[in-house]
XYZ file of C-alpha atoms in Angstrom:
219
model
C -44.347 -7.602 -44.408
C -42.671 -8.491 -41.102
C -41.668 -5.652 -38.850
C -38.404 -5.363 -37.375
C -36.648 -2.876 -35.170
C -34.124 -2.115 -37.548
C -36.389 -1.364 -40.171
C -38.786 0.526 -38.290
C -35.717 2.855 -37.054
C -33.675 3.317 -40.192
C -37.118 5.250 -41.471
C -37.371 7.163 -38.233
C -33.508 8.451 -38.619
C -33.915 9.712 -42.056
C -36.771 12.068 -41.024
C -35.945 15.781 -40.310
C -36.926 15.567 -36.610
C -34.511 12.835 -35.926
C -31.179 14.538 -37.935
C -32.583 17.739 -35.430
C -32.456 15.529 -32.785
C -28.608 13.973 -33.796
C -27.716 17.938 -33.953
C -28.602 18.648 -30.550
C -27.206 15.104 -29.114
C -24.026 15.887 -30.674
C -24.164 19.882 -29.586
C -24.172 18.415 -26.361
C -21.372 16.126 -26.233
C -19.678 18.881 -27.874
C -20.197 21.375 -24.811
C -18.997 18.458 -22.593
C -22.197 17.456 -20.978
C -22.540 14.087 -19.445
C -25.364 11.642 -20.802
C -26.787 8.745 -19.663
C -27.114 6.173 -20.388
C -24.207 5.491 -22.227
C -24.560 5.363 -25.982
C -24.280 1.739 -26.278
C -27.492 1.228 -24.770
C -29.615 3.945 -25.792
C -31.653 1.435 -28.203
C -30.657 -1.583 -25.580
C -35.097 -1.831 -25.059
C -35.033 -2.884 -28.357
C -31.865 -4.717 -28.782
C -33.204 -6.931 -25.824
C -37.121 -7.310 -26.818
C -37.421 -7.919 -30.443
C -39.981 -6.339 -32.331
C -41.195 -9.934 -33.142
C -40.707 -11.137 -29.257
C -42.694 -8.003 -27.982
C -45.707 -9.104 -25.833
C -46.118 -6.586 -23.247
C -44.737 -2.359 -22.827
C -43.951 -0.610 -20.144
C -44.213 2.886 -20.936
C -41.931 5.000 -18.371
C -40.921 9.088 -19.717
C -37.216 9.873 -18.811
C -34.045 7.839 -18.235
C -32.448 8.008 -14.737
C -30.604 11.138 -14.374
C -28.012 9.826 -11.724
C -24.696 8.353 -12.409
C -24.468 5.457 -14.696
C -28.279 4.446 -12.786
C -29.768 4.777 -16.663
C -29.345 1.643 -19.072
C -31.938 2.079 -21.390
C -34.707 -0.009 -20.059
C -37.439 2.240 -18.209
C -37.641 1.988 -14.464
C -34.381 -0.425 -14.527
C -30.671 -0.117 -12.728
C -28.004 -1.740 -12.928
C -27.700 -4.910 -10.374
C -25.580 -3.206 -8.411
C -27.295 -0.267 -7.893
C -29.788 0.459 -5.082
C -33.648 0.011 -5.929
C -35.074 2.670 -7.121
C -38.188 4.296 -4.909
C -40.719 3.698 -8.291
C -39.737 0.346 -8.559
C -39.710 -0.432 -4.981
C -42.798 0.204 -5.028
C -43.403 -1.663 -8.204
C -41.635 -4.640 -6.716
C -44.604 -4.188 -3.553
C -47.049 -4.426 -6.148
C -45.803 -7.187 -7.575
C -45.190 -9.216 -4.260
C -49.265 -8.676 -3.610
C -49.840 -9.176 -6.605
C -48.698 -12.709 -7.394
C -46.922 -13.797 -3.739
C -44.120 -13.672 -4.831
C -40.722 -12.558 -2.697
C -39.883 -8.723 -3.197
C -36.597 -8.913 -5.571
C -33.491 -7.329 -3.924
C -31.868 -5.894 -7.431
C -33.066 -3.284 -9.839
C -32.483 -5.029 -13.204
C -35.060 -6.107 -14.876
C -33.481 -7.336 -18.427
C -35.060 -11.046 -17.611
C -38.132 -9.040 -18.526
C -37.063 -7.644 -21.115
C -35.619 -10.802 -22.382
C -38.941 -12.160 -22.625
C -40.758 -9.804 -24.604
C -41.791 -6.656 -22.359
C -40.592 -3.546 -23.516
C -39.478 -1.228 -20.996
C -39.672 1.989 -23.039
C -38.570 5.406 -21.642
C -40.787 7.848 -23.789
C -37.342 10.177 -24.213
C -34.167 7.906 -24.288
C -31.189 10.454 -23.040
C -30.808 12.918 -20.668
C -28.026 15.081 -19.031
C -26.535 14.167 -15.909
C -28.546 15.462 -12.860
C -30.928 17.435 -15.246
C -34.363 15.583 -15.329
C -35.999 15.886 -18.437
C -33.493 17.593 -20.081
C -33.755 16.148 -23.146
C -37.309 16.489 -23.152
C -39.267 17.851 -26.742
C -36.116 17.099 -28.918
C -37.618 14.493 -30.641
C -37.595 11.309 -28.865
C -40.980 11.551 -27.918
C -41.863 11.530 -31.300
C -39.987 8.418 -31.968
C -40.951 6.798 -29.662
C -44.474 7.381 -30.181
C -44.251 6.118 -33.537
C -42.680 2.416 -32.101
C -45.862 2.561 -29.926
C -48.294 3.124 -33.020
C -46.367 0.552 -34.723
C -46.731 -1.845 -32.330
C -50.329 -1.103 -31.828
C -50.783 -1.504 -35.594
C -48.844 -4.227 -36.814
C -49.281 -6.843 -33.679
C -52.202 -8.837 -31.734
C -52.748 -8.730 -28.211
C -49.801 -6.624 -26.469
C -50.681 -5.466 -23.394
C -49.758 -1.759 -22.465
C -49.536 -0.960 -19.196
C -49.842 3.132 -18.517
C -49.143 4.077 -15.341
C -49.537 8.099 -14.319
C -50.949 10.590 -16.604
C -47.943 11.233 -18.729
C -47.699 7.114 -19.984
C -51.748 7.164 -20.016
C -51.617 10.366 -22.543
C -49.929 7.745 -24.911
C -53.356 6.010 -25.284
C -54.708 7.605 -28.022
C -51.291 5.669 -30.231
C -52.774 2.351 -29.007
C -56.108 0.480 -30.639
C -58.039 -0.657 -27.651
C -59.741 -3.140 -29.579
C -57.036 -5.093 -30.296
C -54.675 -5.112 -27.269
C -55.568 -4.835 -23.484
C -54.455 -1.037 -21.504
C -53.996 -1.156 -18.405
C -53.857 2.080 -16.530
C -53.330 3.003 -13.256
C -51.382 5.587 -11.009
C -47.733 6.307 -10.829
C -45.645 3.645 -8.843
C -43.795 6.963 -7.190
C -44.262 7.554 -3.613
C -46.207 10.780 -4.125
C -49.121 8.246 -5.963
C -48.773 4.834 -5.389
C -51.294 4.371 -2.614
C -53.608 6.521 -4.960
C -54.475 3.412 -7.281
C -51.231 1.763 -7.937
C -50.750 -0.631 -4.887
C -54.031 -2.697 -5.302
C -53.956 -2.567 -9.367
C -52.699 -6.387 -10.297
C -51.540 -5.227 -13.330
C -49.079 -8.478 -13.338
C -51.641 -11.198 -12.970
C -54.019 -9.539 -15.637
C -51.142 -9.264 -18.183
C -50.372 -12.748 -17.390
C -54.583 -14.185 -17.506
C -54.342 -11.691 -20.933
C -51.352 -13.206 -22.670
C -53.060 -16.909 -21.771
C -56.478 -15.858 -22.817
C -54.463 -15.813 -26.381
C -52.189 -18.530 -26.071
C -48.944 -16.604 -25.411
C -46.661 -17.799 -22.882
C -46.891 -15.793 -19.976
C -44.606 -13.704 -18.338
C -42.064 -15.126 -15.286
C -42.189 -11.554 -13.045
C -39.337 -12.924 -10.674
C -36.530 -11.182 -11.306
């Protein structure tokens, strides 16, 4: 049977972890604590890359913590917001990579739009509190999209970069799909494996290898 979002999620909510997780969400609304993103786009990863359209995941761990910067797609800001230092140096990668110009803007929902996930491992945190909403439960749904992916599709590509995404290998068969791994894109790691990695031009050979269309990185 075909998998979709929706259905995958409505199982997750009616699990006791994620009506835990709802508690302490709404506890902390309740208290008047900020969180970002906003709830209309805590789910926007999968509103904008269909289970179905998913050919590639980008596995980040915590939405952006500063003001209205988070909007549910991992390593992403808003178009008017100032690039990021990870994705700066993601964007350097990328430029090496496949000669292309370095993008000015943050967004990256044109990737998203064409099937790469860009999947925070927790998707909410409080306002200037980084990892905040850490071991509520979102890591465990979130997990379970990854082993769902890994079980019900052909030929995704993962790419894990730093040791938190890379712990999320054992969810993923190897067998079927290609991992990529590599350091963080922060500036504490890039230079130690990051910059030189060509992650996007072995996605893109990977996806063609199996007649998928590849991915347009411009953004």
């Amino acid at each position: 049977m075909a998998k979709t979002w929706k259905s995958l999620h409505l199982i997750e909510f009616e699990k006791p972890y994620f009506k835990k997780l709802k508690t302490f969400l709404k506890e902390e609304i309740q208290q008047g604590k900020v969180i970002y993103p906003h709830h209309d786009n805590l789910f926007k990863a999968f509103e904008l890359s269909s289970f179905d359209k998913t050919k590639v995941v980008i596995l980040g761990q915590d939405p952006y913590h500063g003001e209205s910067q988070a909007q549910g797609l991992s390593f992403s800001v808003p178009t008017d917001f100032k690039v990021p230092p990870s994705l700066k140096n993601i964007y350097k990668e990328l430029s090496t990579d496949l000669n292309v110009k370095q993008p000015l803007q943050g967004n990256l929902e044109s990737w998203a739009e064409q099937g790469v996930l860009l999947l925070n491992s927790t998707l909410s945190v409080r306002a200037h509190s980084p990892a905040s909403h850490a071991n509520q439960g979102w890591e465990i749904f979130t997990d379970q999209m990854i082993q769902a992916l890994s079980e019900h599709k052909e030929h995704l590509v993962f790419m894990l970069w730093g040791k938190y995404a890379q712990s999320k290998e054992a969810l993923i068969d190897g067998n079927k799909h290609l991992v990529l791994k590599a350091a963080h894109p922060s500036p504490f790691s890039a230079y130690n494996g990051f910059f030189g990695c060509q992650h996007f031009s072995k996605t893109n050979e990977f996806l063609l290898k199996h007649d998928k269309t590849p991915i347009n990185w411009e953004v």
